[in-house]
PDB file of C-alpha atoms in Angstrom:
ATOM      1  CA  UNK A  20       3.065 -61.168  49.321  1.00 75.00           C
ATOM      2  CA  UNK A  21       2.675 -59.999  45.740  1.00 80.00           C
ATOM      3  CA  UNK A  22       5.047 -57.568  44.016  1.00 86.00           C
ATOM      4  CA  UNK A  23       3.955 -55.343  41.158  1.00 85.00           C
ATOM      5  CA  UNK A  24       6.135 -52.811  39.408  1.00 91.00           C
ATOM      6  CA  UNK A  25       6.009 -50.389  36.512  1.00 90.00           C
ATOM      7  CA  UNK A  26       8.610 -47.924  35.225  1.00 93.00           C
ATOM      8  CA  UNK A  27       8.034 -45.009  32.876  1.00 93.00           C
ATOM      9  CA  UNK A  28      10.517 -42.720  31.189  1.00 95.00           C
ATOM     10  CA  UNK A  29      10.211 -39.172  32.544  1.00 97.00           C
ATOM     11  CA  UNK A  30      11.221 -37.377  29.341  1.00 96.00           C
ATOM     12  CA  UNK A  31      10.344 -38.916  25.991  1.00 90.00           C
ATOM     13  CA  UNK A  32      13.117 -38.276  23.425  1.00 86.00           C
ATOM     14  CA  UNK A  33      10.578 -38.949  20.667  1.00 89.00           C
ATOM     15  CA  UNK A  34       8.558 -35.951  21.874  1.00 88.00           C
ATOM     16  CA  UNK A  35      11.018 -33.015  21.968  1.00 85.00           C
ATOM     17  CA  UNK A  36       8.211 -30.418  22.163  1.00 88.00           C
ATOM     18  CA  UNK A  37       7.073 -31.815  25.508  1.00 92.00           C
ATOM     19  CA  UNK A  38       8.183 -29.840  28.589  1.00 94.00           C
ATOM     20  CA  UNK A  39      11.313 -31.554  29.904  1.00 95.00           C
ATOM     21  CA  UNK A  40      11.305 -32.391  33.616  1.00 97.00           C
ATOM     22  CA  UNK A  41      14.227 -32.339  36.034  1.00 97.00           C
ATOM     23  CA  UNK A  42      14.580 -34.504  39.128  1.00 98.00           C
ATOM     24  CA  UNK A  43      13.445 -31.475  41.167  1.00 97.00           C
ATOM     25  CA  UNK A  44      10.284 -31.149  39.032  1.00 97.00           C
ATOM     26  CA  UNK A  45       9.405 -34.821  39.503  1.00 97.00           C
ATOM     27  CA  UNK A  46      10.150 -34.616  43.231  1.00 98.00           C
ATOM     28  CA  UNK A  47       7.837 -31.608  43.575  1.00 97.00           C
ATOM     29  CA  UNK A  48       5.123 -33.609  41.794  1.00 97.00           C
ATOM     30  CA  UNK A  49       5.549 -36.556  44.163  1.00 97.00           C
ATOM     31  CA  UNK A  50       5.284 -34.223  47.165  1.00 97.00           C
ATOM     32  CA  UNK A  51       2.053 -32.750  45.774  1.00 96.00           C
ATOM     33  CA  UNK A  52       0.757 -36.293  45.212  1.00 96.00           C
ATOM     34  CA  UNK A  53       1.537 -37.230  48.827  1.00 97.00           C
ATOM     35  CA  UNK A  54      -0.294 -34.143  50.107  1.00 96.00           C
ATOM     36  CA  UNK A  55      -3.383 -34.613  47.931  1.00 96.00           C
ATOM     37  CA  UNK A  56      -3.458 -37.666  45.708  1.00 94.00           C
ATOM     38  CA  UNK A  57      -6.976 -37.076  44.362  1.00 95.00           C
ATOM     39  CA  UNK A  58      -5.819 -35.283  41.161  1.00 95.00           C
ATOM     40  CA  UNK A  59      -3.121 -37.942  40.628  1.00 93.00           C
ATOM     41  CA  UNK A  60      -4.896 -41.241  41.363  1.00 90.00           C
ATOM     42  CA  UNK A  61      -8.155 -41.865  39.503  1.00 87.00           C
ATOM     43  CA  UNK A  62      -9.478 -44.353  42.095  1.00 87.00           C
ATOM     44  CA  UNK A  63      -8.980 -41.914  44.983  1.00 92.00           C
ATOM     45  CA  UNK A  64     -11.987 -39.905  46.136  1.00 95.00           C
ATOM     46  CA  UNK A  65     -10.590 -38.246  49.280  1.00 96.00           C
ATOM     47  CA  UNK A  66      -7.181 -37.462  50.753  1.00 97.00           C
ATOM     48  CA  UNK A  67      -6.708 -35.776  54.132  1.00 97.00           C
ATOM     49  CA  UNK A  68      -3.372 -35.154  55.854  1.00 98.00           C
ATOM     50  CA  UNK A  69      -3.799 -36.134  59.526  1.00 98.00           C
ATOM     51  CA  UNK A  70      -0.333 -35.301  60.805  1.00 98.00           C
ATOM     52  CA  UNK A  71       3.152 -34.384  59.686  1.00 97.00           C
ATOM     53  CA  UNK A  72       6.247 -36.206  60.854  1.00 96.00           C
ATOM     54  CA  UNK A  73       9.933 -35.346  60.656  1.00 95.00           C
ATOM     55  CA  UNK A  74      10.318 -37.204  57.360  1.00 97.00           C
ATOM     56  CA  UNK A  75       6.797 -37.537  56.007  1.00 97.00           C
ATOM     57  CA  UNK A  76       3.145 -37.482  56.915  1.00 98.00           C
ATOM     58  CA  UNK A  77       0.149 -39.602  57.837  1.00 98.00           C
ATOM     59  CA  UNK A  78      -2.942 -39.345  55.692  1.00 97.00           C
ATOM     60  CA  UNK A  79      -6.356 -40.887  55.320  1.00 97.00           C
ATOM     61  CA  UNK A  80      -7.569 -41.669  51.810  1.00 96.00           C
ATOM     62  CA  UNK A  81     -10.669 -43.141  50.277  1.00 95.00           C
ATOM     63  CA  UNK A  82      -9.436 -45.542  47.610  1.00 85.00           C
ATOM     64  CA  UNK A  83     -11.900 -47.656  45.581  1.00 82.00           C
ATOM     65  CA  UNK A  84     -14.526 -46.679  48.160  1.00 88.00           C
ATOM     66  CA  UNK A  85     -12.445 -47.938  51.097  1.00 88.00           C
ATOM     67  CA  UNK A  86     -11.130 -45.602  53.816  1.00 94.00           C
ATOM     68  CA  UNK A  87      -7.413 -46.292  54.373  1.00 93.00           C
ATOM     69  CA  UNK A  88      -4.775 -44.783  56.663  1.00 96.00           C
ATOM     70  CA  UNK A  89      -1.293 -44.481  55.156  1.00 96.00           C
ATOM     71  CA  UNK A  90       2.047 -43.471  56.580  1.00 97.00           C
ATOM     72  CA  UNK A  91       4.223 -41.729  54.015  1.00 98.00           C
ATOM     73  CA  UNK A  92       7.998 -41.451  54.250  1.00 98.00           C
ATOM     74  CA  UNK A  93      10.031 -39.039  52.130  1.00 98.00           C
ATOM     75  CA  UNK A  94      13.523 -39.936  50.926  1.00 98.00           C
ATOM     76  CA  UNK A  95      14.391 -36.551  49.404  1.00 97.00           C
ATOM     77  CA  UNK A  96      14.577 -36.437  45.637  1.00 97.00           C
ATOM     78  CA  UNK A  97      14.726 -40.246  45.294  1.00 98.00           C
ATOM     79  CA  UNK A  98      11.708 -42.010  46.834  1.00 98.00           C
ATOM     80  CA  UNK A  99       8.314 -41.577  48.439  1.00 98.00           C
ATOM     81  CA  UNK A 100       7.072 -44.658  50.329  1.00 97.00           C
ATOM     82  CA  UNK A 101       3.435 -45.327  51.275  1.00 95.00           C
ATOM     83  CA  UNK A 102       2.722 -47.835  54.074  1.00 95.00           C
ATOM     84  CA  UNK A 103      -0.592 -49.434  54.963  1.00 89.00           C
ATOM     85  CA  UNK A 104      -0.837 -51.872  57.855  1.00 88.00           C
ATOM     86  CA  UNK A 105      -4.303 -52.847  59.059  1.00 84.00           C
ATOM     87  CA  UNK A 106      -6.572 -55.873  59.450  1.00 80.00           C
ATOM     88  CA  UNK A 107      -7.673 -55.741  55.792  1.00 76.00           C
ATOM     89  CA  UNK A 108      -4.386 -55.327  53.934  1.00 76.00           C
ATOM     90  CA  UNK A 109      -0.708 -54.514  54.192  1.00 82.00           C
ATOM     91  CA  UNK A 110       1.293 -52.764  51.542  1.00 85.00           C
ATOM     92  CA  UNK A 111       4.355 -50.723  50.929  1.00 93.00           C
ATOM     93  CA  UNK A 112       4.354 -48.730  47.730  1.00 92.00           C
ATOM     94  CA  UNK A 113       7.453 -46.916  46.535  1.00 96.00           C
ATOM     95  CA  UNK A 114       7.566 -44.158  43.935  1.00 96.00           C
ATOM     96  CA  UNK A 115      11.226 -43.976  42.880  1.00 97.00           C
ATOM     97  CA  UNK A 116      12.971 -41.346  40.807  1.00 98.00           C
ATOM     98  CA  UNK A 117      15.952 -42.973  39.149  1.00 97.00           C
ATOM     99  CA  UNK A 118      18.269 -42.384  36.241  1.00 96.00           C
ATOM    100  CA  UNK A 119      19.763 -44.620  33.600  1.00 94.00           C
ATOM    101  CA  UNK A 120      21.788 -44.024  30.434  1.00 93.00           C
ATOM    102  CA  UNK A 121      18.670 -42.630  28.709  1.00 90.00           C
ATOM    103  CA  UNK A 122      17.670 -40.206  31.476  1.00 94.00           C
ATOM    104  CA  UNK A 123      15.234 -40.007  34.350  1.00 97.00           C
ATOM    105  CA  UNK A 124      12.707 -42.725  35.158  1.00 97.00           C
ATOM    106  CA  UNK A 125       9.804 -42.919  37.579  1.00 97.00           C
ATOM    107  CA  UNK A 126       8.978 -46.331  39.032  1.00 95.00           C
ATOM    108  CA  UNK A 127       6.017 -47.589  41.010  1.00 92.00           C
ATOM    109  CA  UNK A 128       6.783 -50.707  43.049  1.00 93.00           C
ATOM    110  CA  UNK A 129       4.179 -52.253  45.300  1.00 87.00           C
ATOM    111  CA  UNK A 130       4.647 -55.071  47.791  1.00 87.00           C
ATOM    112  CA  UNK A 131       1.105 -56.151  48.613  1.00 80.00           C
ATOM    113  CA  UNK A 132      -0.648 -58.528  50.984  1.00 79.00           C
ATOM    114  CA  UNK A 133      -4.319 -58.105  50.140  1.00 70.00           C
ATOM    115  CA  UNK A 134      -5.706 -61.192  51.853  1.00 72.00           C
ATOM    116  CA  UNK A 135      -5.038 -63.852  49.223  1.00 71.00           C
ATOM    117  CA  UNK A 136      -7.291 -65.639  46.782  1.00 71.00           C
ATOM    118  CA  UNK A 137      -9.093 -64.395  43.719  1.00 70.00           C
ATOM    119  CA  UNK A 138      -9.899 -61.070  45.380  1.00 68.00           C
ATOM    120  CA  UNK A 139      -6.179 -60.383  45.853  1.00 68.00           C
ATOM    121  CA  UNK A 140      -5.471 -61.200  42.215  1.00 73.00           C
ATOM    122  CA  UNK A 141      -8.179 -58.815  41.001  1.00 73.00           C
ATOM    123  CA  UNK A 142      -7.089 -56.056  43.406  1.00 70.00           C
ATOM    124  CA  UNK A 143      -3.438 -56.405  42.390  1.00 68.00           C
ATOM    125  CA  UNK A 144      -4.339 -56.162  38.697  1.00 75.00           C
ATOM    126  CA  UNK A 145      -6.521 -53.125  39.372  1.00 74.00           C
ATOM    127  CA  UNK A 146      -3.704 -51.468  41.351  1.00 74.00           C
ATOM    128  CA  UNK A 147      -1.145 -52.219  38.634  1.00 72.00           C
ATOM    129  CA  UNK A 148      -3.287 -50.601  35.940  1.00 74.00           C
ATOM    130  CA  UNK A 149      -4.207 -47.717  38.225  1.00 79.00           C
ATOM    131  CA  UNK A 150      -0.651 -46.960  39.180  1.00 81.00           C
ATOM    132  CA  UNK A 151       0.558 -46.901  35.595  1.00 84.00           C
ATOM    133  CA  UNK A 152      -2.068 -44.232  35.000  1.00 87.00           C
ATOM    134  CA  UNK A 153      -1.034 -42.478  38.250  1.00 89.00           C
ATOM    135  CA  UNK A 154       2.618 -42.363  37.100  1.00 89.00           C
ATOM    136  CA  UNK A 155       1.576 -40.862  33.784  1.00 90.00           C
ATOM    137  CA  UNK A 156      -0.705 -38.365  35.531  1.00 93.00           C
ATOM    138  CA  UNK A 157       2.069 -37.421  37.972  1.00 94.00           C
ATOM    139  CA  UNK A 158       4.339 -36.571  35.054  1.00 95.00           C
ATOM    140  CA  UNK A 159       1.564 -34.697  33.230  1.00 94.00           C
ATOM    141  CA  UNK A 160       0.732 -32.574  36.285  1.00 95.00           C
ATOM    142  CA  UNK A 161       4.444 -32.037  36.983  1.00 96.00           C
ATOM    143  CA  UNK A 162       4.850 -30.709  33.426  1.00 96.00           C
ATOM    144  CA  UNK A 163       1.937 -28.346  33.900  1.00 94.00           C
ATOM    145  CA  UNK A 164       3.445 -27.038  37.161  1.00 94.00           C
ATOM    146  CA  UNK A 165       6.894 -26.639  35.545  1.00 92.00           C
ATOM    147  CA  UNK A 166       5.390 -24.598  32.691  1.00 90.00           C
ATOM    148  CA  UNK A 167       3.585 -22.352  35.187  1.00 90.00           C
ATOM    149  CA  UNK A 168       6.691 -21.786  37.315  1.00 79.00           C
TER     150      UNK A 168
END
Protein backbone atom coordinates (compact mmCIF):
# COMPACT_ATOMS: atom_id res chain seq x y z
CA UNK A 1 0.00 0.00 0.00
CA UNK A 2 1.38 3.37 -1.04
CA UNK A 3 0.21 6.70 0.40
CA UNK A 4 0.45 9.94 -1.52
CA UNK A 5 -0.75 13.30 -0.30
CA UNK A 6 -0.80 16.93 -1.36
CA UNK A 7 -2.30 19.99 0.34
CA UNK A 8 -3.00 23.36 -1.24
CA UNK A 9 -4.10 26.60 0.35
CA UNK A 10 -7.62 27.53 -0.77
CA UNK A 11 -7.17 31.30 -0.61
CA UNK A 12 -3.77 32.81 -1.35
CA UNK A 13 -3.10 35.85 0.88
CA UNK A 14 -0.48 36.99 -1.63
CA UNK A 15 -3.21 37.29 -4.27
CA UNK A 16 -5.91 39.52 -2.70
CA UNK A 17 -7.59 40.19 -6.08
CA UNK A 18 -8.41 36.50 -6.46
CA UNK A 19 -12.02 35.51 -5.64
CA UNK A 20 -12.00 34.26 -2.05
CA UNK A 21 -13.66 30.88 -1.47
CA UNK A 22 -15.66 29.74 1.54
CA UNK A 23 -15.97 26.17 2.77
CA UNK A 24 -19.39 26.06 1.05
CA UNK A 25 -17.82 27.14 -2.27
CA UNK A 26 -15.15 24.43 -2.06
CA UNK A 27 -17.74 21.83 -1.05
CA UNK A 28 -19.90 22.74 -4.05
CA UNK A 29 -16.83 22.31 -6.27
CA UNK A 30 -16.10 18.86 -4.83
CA UNK A 31 -19.72 17.81 -5.43
CA UNK A 32 -19.48 18.96 -9.06
CA UNK A 33 -16.21 17.03 -9.39
CA UNK A 34 -17.85 13.87 -8.04
CA UNK A 35 -20.73 14.21 -10.51
CA UNK A 36 -18.54 14.88 -13.55
CA UNK A 37 -14.80 14.83 -13.00
CA UNK A 38 -13.87 15.36 -16.66
CA UNK A 39 -13.44 19.17 -16.35
CA UNK A 40 -11.49 18.70 -13.09
CA UNK A 41 -9.13 15.79 -13.82
CA UNK A 42 -6.99 16.08 -16.95
CA UNK A 43 -6.48 12.30 -17.29
CA UNK A 44 -10.22 11.59 -17.20
CA UNK A 45 -12.01 11.12 -20.51
CA UNK A 46 -15.46 9.98 -19.33
CA UNK A 47 -17.50 10.11 -16.13
CA UNK A 48 -20.97 8.57 -15.81
CA UNK A 49 -23.04 8.40 -12.63
CA UNK A 50 -24.50 4.87 -12.41
CA UNK A 51 -26.47 5.20 -9.20
CA UNK A 52 -27.03 7.45 -6.22
CA UNK A 53 -26.84 6.24 -2.65
CA UNK A 54 -27.95 7.79 0.63
CA UNK A 55 -24.54 9.38 1.18
CA UNK A 56 -22.89 9.38 -2.23
CA UNK A 57 -22.93 7.82 -5.65
CA UNK A 58 -21.40 5.14 -7.85
CA UNK A 59 -19.78 6.21 -11.09
CA UNK A 60 -17.83 4.78 -13.97
CA UNK A 61 -14.87 6.76 -15.26
CA UNK A 62 -12.30 6.35 -17.97
CA UNK A 63 -8.99 7.33 -16.39
CA UNK A 64 -5.72 7.09 -18.37
CA UNK A 65 -7.66 5.01 -20.90
CA UNK A 66 -8.84 2.50 -18.28
CA UNK A 67 -12.53 2.06 -17.40
CA UNK A 68 -12.93 2.13 -13.60
CA UNK A 69 -15.92 1.86 -11.26
CA UNK A 70 -15.76 4.06 -8.16
CA UNK A 71 -17.94 4.34 -5.10
CA UNK A 72 -18.03 7.88 -3.74
CA UNK A 73 -18.98 8.77 -0.18
CA UNK A 74 -19.84 12.31 0.91
CA UNK A 75 -18.95 13.58 4.38
CA UNK A 76 -20.74 16.94 4.14
CA UNK A 77 -18.52 19.98 3.92
CA UNK A 78 -15.41 18.08 5.07
CA UNK A 79 -14.53 15.13 2.81
CA UNK A 80 -15.33 13.30 -0.40
CA UNK A 81 -13.94 9.75 -0.57
CA UNK A 82 -13.44 7.74 -3.78
CA UNK A 83 -13.14 3.93 -3.51
CA UNK A 84 -11.95 1.51 -6.16
CA UNK A 85 -11.83 -2.21 -5.45
CA UNK A 86 -11.28 -4.56 -8.38
CA UNK A 87 -8.84 -7.16 -9.69
CA UNK A 88 -6.51 -4.51 -11.13
CA UNK A 89 -6.18 -2.02 -8.28
CA UNK A 90 -7.55 -0.86 -4.96
CA UNK A 91 -7.56 2.70 -3.77
CA UNK A 92 -9.23 5.11 -1.46
CA UNK A 93 -8.77 8.75 -2.31
CA UNK A 94 -9.91 11.48 0.05
CA UNK A 95 -10.44 15.13 -0.85
CA UNK A 96 -10.49 16.95 2.50
CA UNK A 97 -11.50 20.51 3.26
CA UNK A 98 -9.69 21.58 6.39
CA UNK A 99 -8.70 24.75 8.17
CA UNK A 100 -5.58 25.88 9.96
CA UNK A 101 -4.39 29.18 11.43
CA UNK A 102 -3.90 30.57 7.90
CA UNK A 103 -7.33 29.57 6.54
CA UNK A 104 -8.88 26.86 4.43
CA UNK A 105 -6.90 24.04 2.83
CA UNK A 106 -7.80 21.34 0.34
CA UNK A 107 -5.95 18.03 0.62
CA UNK A 108 -5.74 15.05 -1.68
CA UNK A 109 -4.73 11.84 0.10
CA UNK A 110 -4.53 8.56 -1.75
CA UNK A 111 -3.98 5.10 -0.30
CA UNK A 112 -3.11 2.98 -3.31
CA UNK A 113 -2.48 -0.67 -4.11
CA UNK A 114 -1.71 -0.66 -7.82
CA UNK A 115 -0.18 -4.12 -8.15
CA UNK A 116 3.39 -3.45 -7.03
CA UNK A 117 6.63 -3.13 -8.94
CA UNK A 118 7.86 -0.46 -11.30
CA UNK A 119 4.40 -0.03 -12.82
CA UNK A 120 3.00 0.91 -9.40
CA UNK A 121 5.77 3.44 -8.85
CA UNK A 122 5.11 5.10 -12.21
CA UNK A 123 1.33 5.09 -11.68
CA UNK A 124 1.66 6.57 -8.19
CA UNK A 125 3.90 9.37 -9.48
CA UNK A 126 1.49 10.07 -12.33
CA UNK A 127 -1.45 10.17 -9.89
CA UNK A 128 0.41 12.47 -7.50
CA UNK A 129 1.17 14.99 -10.25
CA UNK A 130 -2.32 14.65 -11.70
CA UNK A 131 -4.05 15.21 -8.41
CA UNK A 132 -2.06 18.33 -7.61
CA UNK A 133 -3.33 19.70 -10.91
CA UNK A 134 -6.86 18.44 -10.09
CA UNK A 135 -6.80 20.29 -6.73
CA UNK A 136 -5.74 23.48 -8.46
CA UNK A 137 -8.38 23.01 -11.16
CA UNK A 138 -11.05 22.34 -8.52
CA UNK A 139 -10.25 25.65 -6.86
CA UNK A 140 -10.13 27.48 -10.21
CA UNK A 141 -13.52 26.13 -11.29
CA UNK A 142 -14.95 26.80 -7.81
CA UNK A 143 -13.83 30.43 -8.13
CA UNK A 144 -15.48 30.72 -11.52
CA UNK A 145 -18.75 29.31 -10.12
CA UNK A 146 -18.59 31.64 -7.08
CA UNK A 147 -18.15 34.67 -9.35
CA UNK A 148 -21.15 33.59 -11.45
CA UNK A 149 -23.39 33.02 -8.43
